[in-house]
Coordinates of N, CA and C in Angstrom, one line a residue:
Chain M
D199 N -5.2 -15.0 12.0 CA -4.9 -14.1 10.7 C -4.4 -14.7 9.4
A200 N -4.6 -14.4 8.3 CA -3.7 -15.2 7.3 C -3.0 -13.9 6.3
R201 N -1.3 -14.0 6.5 CA -0.7 -13.0 5.9 C -0.3 -13.0 4.8
V202 N 0.3 -12.1 4.1 CA 1.6 -12.2 2.9 C 2.4 -12.5 3.5
T203 N 3.3 -12.9 3.0 CA 4.9 -13.1 3.5 C 5.9 -13.1 2.5
Q204 N 6.7 -12.5 2.8 CA 8.1 -12.0 2.1 C 9.1 -12.4 2.4
T205 N 10.0 -12.8 1.5 CA 11.5 -12.8 2.1 C 12.4 -12.7 1.1
P206 N 13.6 -12.2 1.4 CA 14.1 -11.9 2.6 C 13.3 -10.7 3.4
R207 N 13.6 -10.4 4.7 CA 13.2 -9.3 4.8 C 14.3 -8.1 5.1
H208 N 15.4 -8.5 5.0 CA 16.3 -7.4 4.7 C 17.4 -8.0 3.5
K209 N 18.1 -7.2 2.7 CA 19.2 -7.5 1.9 C 19.9 -6.8 1.5
V210 N 21.3 -6.8 1.9 CA 22.6 -6.0 1.1 C 23.5 -6.5 0.5
T211 N 23.4 -6.0 -0.6 CA 24.7 -6.8 -1.6 C 24.8 -5.4 -2.6
E212 N 26.2 -6.0 -3.6 CA 26.8 -4.8 -3.8 C 26.2 -4.5 -5.1
M213 N 26.4 -3.5 -5.8 CA 25.8 -3.1 -7.3 C 26.3 -3.9 -8.2
G214 N 25.1 -4.6 -9.1 CA 25.7 -5.5 -10.5 C 25.0 -7.0 -9.6
Q215 N 24.4 -7.3 -8.7 CA 24.6 -8.4 -8.1 C 23.2 -8.7 -8.6
E216 N 22.6 -10.3 -8.6 CA 21.3 -10.1 -9.0 C 20.6 -10.5 -7.4
V217 N 19.1 -9.8 -7.4 CA 18.8 -10.0 -6.2 C 17.3 -10.6 -6.9
T218 N 16.9 -11.5 -5.7 CA 15.3 -11.8 -6.2 C 14.7 -11.9 -4.7
M219 N 13.2 -11.5 -4.8 CA 12.4 -11.3 -3.7 C 11.3 -12.2 -3.6
R220 N 10.8 -12.9 -2.9 CA 9.7 -14.0 -3.0 C 8.7 -13.4 -2.3
C221 N 7.0 -13.8 -2.6 CA 6.4 -13.6 -1.5 C 5.0 -14.5 -2.6
Q222 N 4.2 -14.7 -0.9 CA 3.6 -15.9 -0.9 C 2.3 -15.2 -0.7
P223 N 1.3 -14.9 -1.3 CA 0.2 -14.0 -1.2 C -0.7 -15.3 -0.1
I224 N -1.8 -14.3 0.1 CA -2.9 -15.2 1.0 C -3.6 -16.3 0.1
L225 N -3.7 -17.7 0.4 CA -4.0 -18.5 0.3 C -6.0 -18.0 -0.3
G226 N -6.2 -18.0 -1.8 CA -7.6 -17.9 -2.7 C -7.4 -16.5 -2.5
H227 N -6.7 -15.5 -3.0 CA -6.1 -14.6 -3.5 C -6.2 -14.5 -5.0
N228 N -6.8 -13.6 -5.6 CA -6.2 -13.7 -7.2 C -5.7 -12.7 -7.6
T229 N -4.9 -12.1 -7.0 CA -4.3 -10.5 -7.3 C -3.3 -10.6 -6.4
V230 N -1.9 -10.4 -7.1 CA -0.6 -9.7 -6.5 C 0.1 -8.8 -6.9
F231 N 0.2 -8.0 -5.8 CA 0.7 -6.6 -6.3 C 2.6 -6.5 -6.0
W232 N 3.0 -5.7 -6.6 CA 4.3 -5.7 -6.3 C 4.3 -3.7 -6.1
Y233 N 5.1 -3.4 -5.2 CA 5.3 -2.2 -4.5 C 6.5 -1.6 -4.3
R234 N 6.9 -0.6 -4.3 CA 8.5 0.0 -4.1 C 7.5 1.6 -3.3
Q235 N 8.5 1.6 -2.1 CA 8.7 2.4 -1.2 C 9.9 3.4 -1.0
T236 N 9.7 4.9 -1.0 CA 10.8 5.2 -0.7 C 10.3 6.5 -0.2
M237 N 11.1 7.4 0.9 CA 10.9 8.4 1.1 C 10.6 9.3 0.0
M238 N 11.2 9.7 -1.0 CA 11.2 10.6 -2.1 C 9.3 10.4 -2.3
Q239 N 9.2 9.0 -2.9 CA 8.0 8.8 -4.2 C 6.9 8.2 -3.5
G240 N 7.2 7.9 -2.0 CA 6.0 7.0 -1.6 C 6.0 5.9 -1.9
L241 N 4.6 5.0 -2.1 CA 4.5 3.8 -2.5 C 4.4 3.8 -4.4
E242 N 5.3 3.2 -5.0 CA 5.0 3.1 -6.3 C 4.4 1.4 -6.7
L243 N 3.6 1.5 -7.6 CA 2.9 0.1 -8.2 C 4.2 -0.3 -9.0
L244 N 4.4 -1.2 -9.1 CA 5.9 -1.8 -10.2 C 5.3 -2.7 -11.7
A245 N 4.2 -3.8 -10.5 CA 3.3 -4.6 -11.7 C 2.5 -5.4 -10.8
Y246 N 1.5 -6.0 -11.5 CA 0.5 -6.5 -10.5 C 0.4 -8.2 -11.8
F247 N -0.4 -9.0 -11.2 CA -1.0 -10.1 -11.6 C -2.3 -10.1 -10.9
R248 N -3.2 -11.0 -12.3 CA -4.4 -11.3 -12.0 C -5.1 -12.5 -12.3
N249 N -4.9 -13.9 -11.6 CA -4.9 -15.4 -11.7 C -3.4 -15.7 -12.6
R250 N -2.3 -15.1 -11.9 CA -1.1 -15.3 -11.9 C -0.8 -14.5 -13.2
A251 N -1.5 -14.1 -14.4 CA -1.3 -13.7 -15.9 C -1.1 -12.2 -15.0
P252 N 0.6 -11.6 -15.9 CA 0.8 -9.7 -16.0 C -0.5 -9.2 -16.1
L253 N -0.9 -8.3 -15.6 CA -1.6 -7.2 -16.5 C -1.1 -5.8 -16.5
D254 N -0.2 -5.7 -16.0 CA 0.5 -4.1 -15.7 C 1.7 -4.4 -15.5
D255 N 2.6 -4.2 -15.9 CA 4.4 -3.8 -15.5 C 4.5 -2.9 -16.0
S256 N 3.8 -1.7 -16.1 CA 4.5 -0.3 -16.8 C 5.5 0.4 -15.7
G257 N 5.2 -0.1 -14.3 CA 6.0 0.7 -13.6 C 7.1 0.3 -13.1
M258 N 7.6 -0.7 -13.7 CA 9.1 -1.5 -13.7 C 9.9 -1.0 -14.8
P259 N 11.3 -0.8 -14.3 CA 12.4 -0.7 -15.3 C 12.3 -2.0 -16.1
K260 N 12.3 -1.9 -17.2 CA 11.9 -3.4 -18.1 C 13.3 -3.9 -18.5
D261 N 14.4 -3.1 -18.2 CA 15.8 -3.2 -18.6 C 16.4 -4.3 -17.2
R262 N 16.1 -4.0 -16.6 CA 16.5 -4.7 -15.4 C 15.7 -5.7 -14.1
F263 N 14.4 -5.3 -14.0 CA 13.1 -5.9 -13.7 C 12.6 -6.8 -14.4
S264 N 12.0 -8.3 -13.6 CA 11.4 -9.0 -14.0 C 10.4 -9.3 -12.5
A265 N 9.2 -9.5 -13.2 CA 8.2 -10.2 -11.9 C 7.4 -11.6 -12.5
E266 N 7.4 -12.5 -11.9 CA 6.5 -13.7 -12.2 C 6.0 -14.5 -11.0
M267 N 4.7 -14.9 -11.9 CA 4.1 -15.9 -10.6 C 4.1 -17.4 -10.9
P268 N 5.2 -18.4 -11.0 CA 5.6 -19.7 -11.3 C 4.2 -20.5 -11.2
D269 N 3.5 -20.0 -9.5 CA 2.2 -21.3 -9.5 C 1.4 -20.0 -8.1
A270 N 0.8 -20.4 -7.7 CA -0.2 -19.4 -7.1 C -0.2 -19.4 -5.8
T271 N 1.3 -20.0 -5.1 CA 1.5 -19.6 -3.9 C 3.2 -18.8 -4.0
L272 N 3.5 -18.4 -4.8 CA 4.7 -17.8 -4.8 C 5.0 -16.4 -6.3
A273 N 5.2 -15.5 -5.4 CA 5.5 -14.4 -7.0 C 6.9 -13.9 -6.8
T274 N 7.5 -13.9 -7.8 CA 9.1 -13.3 -7.7 C 9.3 -12.0 -8.4
L275 N 10.0 -11.1 -7.7 CA 10.1 -10.3 -8.4 C 12.1 -10.0 -7.8
K276 N 12.5 -9.8 -9.6 CA 14.1 -9.9 -9.7 C 14.5 -8.9 -10.1
I277 N 15.9 -8.7 -9.4 CA 16.4 -7.0 -10.2 C 18.0 -7.7 -10.6
Q278 N 18.2 -7.4 -11.9 CA 19.5 -7.7 -12.8 C 19.8 -6.7 -13.8
P279 N 20.9 -6.2 -13.3 CA 22.0 -6.2 -12.5 C 21.4 -5.1 -11.5
S280 N 21.6 -4.9 -10.1 CA 21.4 -4.0 -9.4 C 22.1 -3.0 -9.5
E281 N 21.6 -1.7 -9.4 CA 22.3 -0.5 -9.1 C 21.4 0.3 -7.7
P282 N 22.5 1.4 -7.4 CA 22.4 2.0 -6.3 C 20.9 2.4 -5.8
R283 N 20.6 3.1 -6.8 CA 18.9 3.6 -7.2 C 17.7 2.9 -6.6
D284 N 18.4 1.5 -6.5 CA 17.1 0.2 -6.7 C 17.2 0.5 -4.9
S285 N 17.8 0.7 -4.3 CA 17.3 1.1 -2.8 C 16.4 1.7 -2.4
A286 N 15.5 0.5 -1.4 CA 14.5 0.7 -1.1 C 13.5 -0.4 0.0
V287 N 12.5 -0.1 0.1 CA 11.5 -1.5 0.5 C 10.8 -1.9 -0.7
Y288 N 10.6 -2.8 -0.6 CA 9.7 -3.5 -2.0 C 8.8 -4.6 -1.2
F289 N 7.4 -3.9 -1.4 CA 6.0 -4.6 -1.0 C 5.6 -5.4 -1.7
C290 N 4.9 -6.7 -1.4 CA 4.1 -7.2 -2.0 C 2.6 -7.3 -1.3
A291 N 1.8 -7.2 -2.2 CA 0.5 -7.5 -1.8 C -0.8 -8.3 -2.1
S292 N -1.6 -8.9 -1.5 CA -2.6 -9.9 -2.6 C -3.8 -9.2 -2.2
G293 N -4.7 -9.6 -2.8 CA -6.0 -9.1 -2.9 C -7.3 -10.1 -3.9
L294 N -8.5 -10.0 -3.5 CA -9.7 -10.6 -4.1 C -10.2 -9.7 -4.9
A295 N -10.3 -9.8 -6.4 CA -10.8 -9.0 -7.5 C -12.0 -9.7 -7.6
L296 N -13.0 -9.2 -7.8 CA -14.6 -9.9 -8.0 C -14.8 -9.0 -9.0
S297 N -15.3 -10.3 -9.8 CA -16.5 -9.4 -11.2 C -17.5 -9.0 -11.2
G298 N -17.8 -7.8 -11.3 CA -18.8 -7.2 -11.2 C -19.1 -6.7 -9.8
G299 N -18.2 -7.1 -8.9 CA -18.7 -6.8 -7.4 C -17.8 -5.9 -6.9
R300 N -17.7 -5.3 -5.6 CA -17.1 -4.9 -4.6 C -15.5 -5.7 -4.8
N301 N -14.5 -5.2 -4.7 CA -13.1 -5.7 -4.6 C -13.2 -5.5 -2.9
Q302 N -12.2 -6.8 -3.3 CA -11.3 -6.8 -1.8 C -10.9 -6.3 -1.3
P303 N -9.8 -5.3 -0.1 CA -9.1 -4.7 0.2 C -7.8 -5.4 -0.1
Q304 N -6.2 -4.7 -0.8 CA -5.3 -5.7 -1.1 C -4.8 -5.6 0.7
H305 N -4.1 -6.6 1.0 CA -3.6 -7.0 2.2 C -1.6 -6.7 2.0
F306 N -0.7 -6.8 2.6 CA 0.2 -6.4 2.5 C 1.3 -7.2 3.3
G307 N 2.5 -7.6 2.8 CA 3.4 -8.2 3.8 C 4.2 -6.9 4.3
D308 N 5.3 -7.4 5.1 CA 6.1 -6.7 5.8 C 7.6 -6.3 4.8
G309 N 7.6 -6.4 3.7 CA 8.4 -5.6 2.8 C 9.8 -6.6 2.6
T310 N 10.5 -6.4 1.4 CA 12.0 -6.8 1.7 C 12.9 -5.2 1.6
R311 N 13.6 -5.3 2.8 CA 14.4 -3.6 2.8 C 15.9 -4.3 2.0
L312 N 15.7 -3.6 1.0 CA 16.8 -3.6 0.1 C 18.0 -2.2 0.1
S313 N 19.2 -2.8 0.0 CA 20.2 -1.9 0.1 C 21.2 -2.4 -1.3
I314 N 21.4 -1.5 -1.6 CA 22.4 -2.1 -3.1 C 23.9 -1.1 -2.6
L315 N 24.7 -1.4 -2.4 CA 26.2 -0.9 -2.0 C 27.1 -0.2 -3.4
Chain S
E692 N -6.5 10.1 -15.4 CA -5.1 9.0 -14.4 C -6.0 9.6 -13.0
D693 N -6.0 8.1 -11.8 CA -6.4 8.7 -10.7 C -5.5 9.4 -9.8
Q694 N -5.5 10.2 -8.9 CA -4.8 10.8 -8.4 C -5.4 11.2 -7.0
V695 N -4.6 11.2 -6.3 CA -5.1 11.1 -4.4 C -3.5 12.2 -3.6
T696 N -4.3 13.3 -3.0 CA -3.7 14.2 -2.2 C -3.8 14.2 -0.8
Q697 N -2.9 13.8 -0.2 CA -3.3 14.0 1.3 C -2.7 15.0 2.3
S698 N -3.2 15.5 3.3 CA -3.1 16.4 3.9 C -3.3 16.6 5.6
P699 N -2.4 17.0 6.4 CA -1.3 17.7 6.1 C -0.4 16.0 5.9
E700 N 0.9 16.6 5.6 CA 1.8 15.3 5.8 C 2.2 15.1 6.5
A701 N 2.6 16.1 8.3 CA 2.7 15.4 9.3 C 2.0 16.0 10.3
L702 N 1.5 15.5 11.3 CA 0.7 16.3 12.6 C 1.1 15.3 13.8
R703 N 1.4 16.5 14.3 CA 1.8 15.9 16.1 C 0.6 16.4 16.4
L704 N 0.3 15.6 17.8 CA -0.7 15.4 18.7 C -0.7 15.4 19.8
Q705 N -0.9 15.9 21.2 CA -0.8 15.5 22.4 C -2.0 14.4 22.7
E706 N -1.7 13.7 23.8 CA -2.8 12.5 23.8 C -4.1 13.3 24.1
G707 N -4.9 13.1 24.0 CA -6.2 13.2 23.6 C -7.1 14.3 23.0
E708 N -6.2 14.7 22.0 CA -6.2 15.9 21.1 C -6.8 15.2 19.8
S709 N -8.4 15.7 19.5 CA -8.5 15.1 18.1 C -8.5 15.7 17.2
S710 N -8.0 15.3 15.7 CA -7.6 15.9 14.8 C -8.4 15.6 13.4
S711 N -8.0 15.9 12.0 CA -8.5 15.0 11.5 C -7.6 15.2 10.3
L712 N -7.6 14.0 9.5 CA -6.8 14.2 8.3 C -7.5 13.9 6.8
N713 N -6.9 14.6 5.9 CA -7.7 14.5 4.6 C -6.9 14.1 3.4
C714 N -8.0 13.7 2.5 CA -7.4 13.1 1.5 C -8.4 13.2 0.1
S715 N -7.7 13.8 -0.4 CA -8.8 14.4 -1.5 C -8.4 13.9 -2.7
Y716 N -9.3 13.5 -3.8 CA -9.1 12.7 -4.9 C -9.6 12.7 -6.0
T717 N -9.2 12.0 -7.1 CA -9.9 12.4 -8.7 C -9.7 11.2 -9.0
V718 N -11.3 10.5 -9.7 CA -10.9 9.5 -10.5 C -12.1 9.2 -11.5
S719 N -12.1 8.6 -12.2 CA -13.1 8.6 -13.3 C -14.2 8.1 -12.7
G720 N -14.5 7.2 -11.7 CA -15.9 6.5 -11.5 C -15.1 5.7 -10.0
L721 N -15.5 6.2 -8.8 CA -14.8 5.6 -7.8 C -15.8 4.2 -7.3
R722 N -14.3 3.6 -7.6 CA -14.9 1.9 -7.0 C -15.1 1.8 -5.5
G723 N -13.8 2.5 -5.0 CA -13.6 2.3 -3.6 C -12.6 3.3 -2.9
L724 N -13.0 3.3 -1.5 CA -11.9 4.3 -1.6 C -11.2 3.5 0.1
F725 N -10.3 3.4 0.0 CA -9.1 2.4 1.1 C -8.2 3.7 2.1
W726 N -8.5 3.2 3.6 CA -7.4 3.9 4.3 C -6.6 2.8 5.0
Y727 N -5.5 3.1 5.0 CA -4.1 1.9 5.4 C -3.7 2.7 6.9
R728 N -2.9 2.4 7.6 CA -2.0 2.3 9.0 C -1.1 1.9 8.5
Q729 N 0.1 2.6 8.5 CA 1.3 2.0 8.5 C 2.4 2.2 9.6
D730 N 2.9 1.3 10.7 CA 4.0 1.3 11.0 C 5.4 1.3 10.9
P731 N 6.4 2.0 11.5 CA 7.5 1.7 11.1 C 8.5 0.4 10.9
G732 N 8.5 0.0 9.4 CA 9.4 -1.5 9.6 C 8.4 -2.3 9.2
K733 N 6.9 -1.8 9.2 CA 6.0 -3.1 8.6 C 5.3 -2.1 7.2
G734 N 4.3 -3.0 6.6 CA 3.5 -3.2 6.0 C 2.6 -2.1 5.8
P735 N 2.0 -1.6 5.0 CA 0.1 -0.9 5.6 C -0.9 -2.1 6.1
E736 N -1.5 -1.5 6.8 CA -2.4 -2.4 7.3 C -3.9 -1.9 6.9
F737 N -4.7 -2.7 6.5 CA -5.9 -2.3 6.2 C -7.0 -1.8 7.5
L738 N -7.5 -0.6 6.8 CA -7.8 -0.1 8.4 C -9.9 0.0 7.8
F739 N -10.2 1.0 6.5 CA -11.4 0.4 6.4 C -11.8 0.7 4.8
T740 N -12.6 0.3 4.2 CA -13.2 1.0 3.0 C -14.7 1.3 2.9
L741 N -14.4 2.3 2.0 CA -15.4 3.3 1.7 C -16.2 3.3 0.2
Y742 N -17.2 2.9 0.3 CA -17.8 3.1 -1.4 C -18.4 4.1 -2.0
S743 N -19.5 4.6 -1.2 CA -19.8 5.8 -1.6 C -20.3 7.0 -0.6
A744 N -20.3 8.3 -1.6 CA -20.7 9.5 -0.7 C -21.7 9.2 0.3
G745 N -20.9 9.7 1.4 CA -22.1 9.7 2.5 C -21.7 8.4 3.9
E746 N -21.3 7.5 2.7 CA -21.0 6.5 3.8 C -19.6 6.8 5.0
E747 N -19.8 6.0 6.0 CA -19.0 6.4 7.3 C -18.8 5.1 7.7
K748 N -17.3 4.8 8.2 CA -16.8 3.5 9.2 C -16.1 4.0 10.5
E749 N -16.3 3.1 11.2 CA -15.3 3.5 13.1 C -14.8 2.1 13.3
K750 N -13.6 2.6 13.8 CA -13.1 1.3 14.1 C -12.3 2.2 15.7
E751 N -12.8 1.9 16.7 CA -12.1 2.0 18.1 C -12.1 3.6 18.3
R752 N -10.7 4.3 18.0 CA -11.1 6.0 18.1 C -10.4 6.4 16.4
L753 N -11.1 5.6 15.5 CA -10.8 6.0 13.8 C -12.3 6.1 13.8
K754 N -12.6 7.2 12.6 CA -13.4 7.4 11.9 C -13.3 7.9 10.8
A755 N -13.9 7.2 9.7 CA -13.7 7.2 8.0 C -15.0 7.6 7.3
T756 N -14.5 9.3 6.7 CA -15.8 9.7 5.6 C -15.8 10.0 4.4
L757 N -16.9 9.9 4.0 CA -16.3 10.0 2.4 C -17.5 11.3 1.6
T758 N -16.6 12.0 0.9 CA -17.5 12.9 -0.2 C -17.3 12.4 -1.4
K759 N -17.7 13.3 -2.1 CA -17.6 13.1 -3.9 C -16.1 13.5 -4.1
K760 N -15.6 14.6 -3.3 CA -14.2 14.8 -3.8 C -13.1 14.8 -2.6
E761 N -13.6 13.9 -1.4 CA -12.3 13.8 -0.5 C -13.0 12.9 0.5
S762 N -11.9 12.4 1.3 CA -12.6 11.6 2.7 C -11.6 12.0 4.2
F763 N -12.2 11.9 4.9 CA -11.9 12.3 6.5 C -10.9 11.0 7.3
L764 N -10.1 10.9 8.0 CA -10.0 10.0 9.0 C -9.8 10.9 10.6
H765 N -10.9 10.9 10.9 CA -11.0 11.4 11.9 C -10.7 10.8 13.3
I766 N -9.7 11.1 13.8 CA -8.9 10.6 15.1 C -9.4 11.1 16.8
T767 N -10.6 10.4 17.2 CA -10.7 10.9 18.7 C -10.2 10.8 19.8
A768 N -9.4 11.3 20.8 CA -8.9 11.3 21.8 C -7.6 10.7 21.4
P769 N -6.9 11.1 20.6 CA -5.6 9.6 20.3 C -4.4 9.4 21.3
K770 N -4.3 8.1 21.0 CA -3.2 7.6 22.3 C -1.9 7.3 21.3
P771 N -1.0 7.8 22.3 CA 0.3 7.3 21.9 C 0.5 6.3 20.6
E772 N -0.6 5.2 21.0 CA -0.3 3.8 20.2 C -1.1 4.1 18.9
D773 N -2.2 5.4 18.4 CA -2.1 5.8 17.2 C -0.9 6.4 16.7
S774 N -0.1 6.3 16.7 CA 1.2 7.3 16.4 C 1.6 6.3 15.0
A775 N 1.3 6.7 13.7 CA 2.1 5.9 12.6 C 1.7 6.8 11.2
T776 N 2.0 6.3 10.3 CA 1.6 6.8 8.9 C -0.1 6.4 8.5
Y777 N -0.6 7.3 8.0 CA -2.2 6.8 7.6 C -2.0 7.4 6.1
L778 N -2.5 6.3 5.3 CA -2.2 6.5 3.5 C -3.9 6.2 3.5
C779 N -4.2 7.2 2.5 CA -5.7 6.8 1.6 C -5.0 6.2 -0.1
A780 N -5.6 5.4 -0.1 CA -5.9 5.0 -1.4 C -7.4 5.2 -2.5
V781 N -7.0 5.0 -3.6 CA -8.7 4.8 -4.3 C -8.9 4.1 -5.5
Q782 N -9.7 3.4 -5.5 CA -9.8 2.3 -7.1 C -10.7 2.9 -8.1
G783 N -10.6 3.1 -9.1 CA -11.5 3.8 -9.9 C -12.2 2.5 -10.7
F784 N -13.2 2.8 -11.5 CA -13.9 1.9 -12.3 C -13.0 1.1 -13.2
E785 N -12.2 1.9 -13.8 CA -11.3 1.6 -15.1 C -9.9 1.5 -14.9
A786 N -9.6 1.1 -13.2 CA -8.9 0.2 -12.6 C -9.0 -1.4 -13.2
A787 N -7.8 -1.2 -13.6 CA -8.1 -3.2 -14.0 C -7.5 -4.3 -12.7
G788 N -8.3 -4.9 -12.3 CA -7.9 -6.0 -11.7 C -8.4 -5.2 -10.2
N789 N -7.5 -5.0 -9.0 CA -8.0 -3.9 -8.2 C -7.1 -3.3 -8.0
K790 N -6.8 -2.7 -8.7 CA -5.4 -1.5 -8.9 C -5.7 -0.5 -8.1
L791 N -4.5 0.0 -6.8 CA -4.7 1.5 -5.8 C -3.7 2.4 -6.8
T792 N -4.2 3.5 -6.4 CA -3.7 4.7 -6.4 C -3.6 5.5 -4.7
F793 N -2.3 5.6 -4.8 CA -2.1 5.8 -3.0 C -1.6 7.1 -3.4
G794 N -2.1 8.1 -1.9 CA -1.5 9.2 -1.7 C -0.4 9.2 -0.9
G795 N 0.2 10.2 -0.5 CA 1.5 10.3 0.2 C 1.5 9.8 1.7
G796 N 0.6 10.0 2.1 CA 0.7 9.6 3.6 C 0.4 10.8 4.3
T797 N 0.1 10.7 5.7 CA -0.1 11.9 6.9 C 0.5 11.2 7.9
R798 N 2.0 11.4 8.4 CA 2.9 10.8 9.8 C 2.0 11.7 10.9
V799 N 1.3 10.8 11.5 CA 0.7 11.3 13.0 C 1.4 10.8 14.3
L800 N 2.0 12.2 15.0 CA 2.7 11.3 16.4 C 2.0 12.3 17.2
V801 N 1.5 11.1 18.2 CA 0.5 11.4 19.2 C 1.6 11.4 20.6
K802 N 1.9 12.4 21.4 CA 2.9 12.7 22.6 C 1.8 12.0 23.6
P803 N 2.6 12.1 25.0 CA 1.7 11.7 25.9 C 1.6 12.7 26.9

């Protein structure tokens, strides 16, 4: 089965450091999503792309977070500078959005568990 | 704005004790309702998509149903391996791409 791949799986770093998380979406999918999951807030949508173009990043703190898709096989989420409140599990998901038709479900990676000390 | 509320937050079952999880939603126009299962340390795993009221989907001990205001996930004769968090999400017609709005999930623990 095709899977979304995320790296690293775990990251521990000190406050103020830059953090980069990577995602390889499922081949053929045209939408990519970044989520953050915490016990308090559940799954929050941070940003998403369609055909590599950013559609909405209103869920991200713009001053420190940035999301890009340099090519169809790679999506990145960067935090600079990182803060302790950014500690969470970050998930990437990909899906196939169809114009005028039924969209296919999103498929998730296993996440990056981020701890900012 | 699309909204999803799941209940109960947590559910403890004995093996074989059937039960149902609820997902109530408000959406401008439902394009699809999705059920996911999440195990600890893993990403959500897709289970079902429901598109219109009256539709039902089944997979092993799980059955999902849909009305115009809510969806139920029925677990029949659960086993310990059914222990997980179950997430419900909706996609409205006004959502760009295939953006989903998730509920808070129901944590299910099945004891042997």
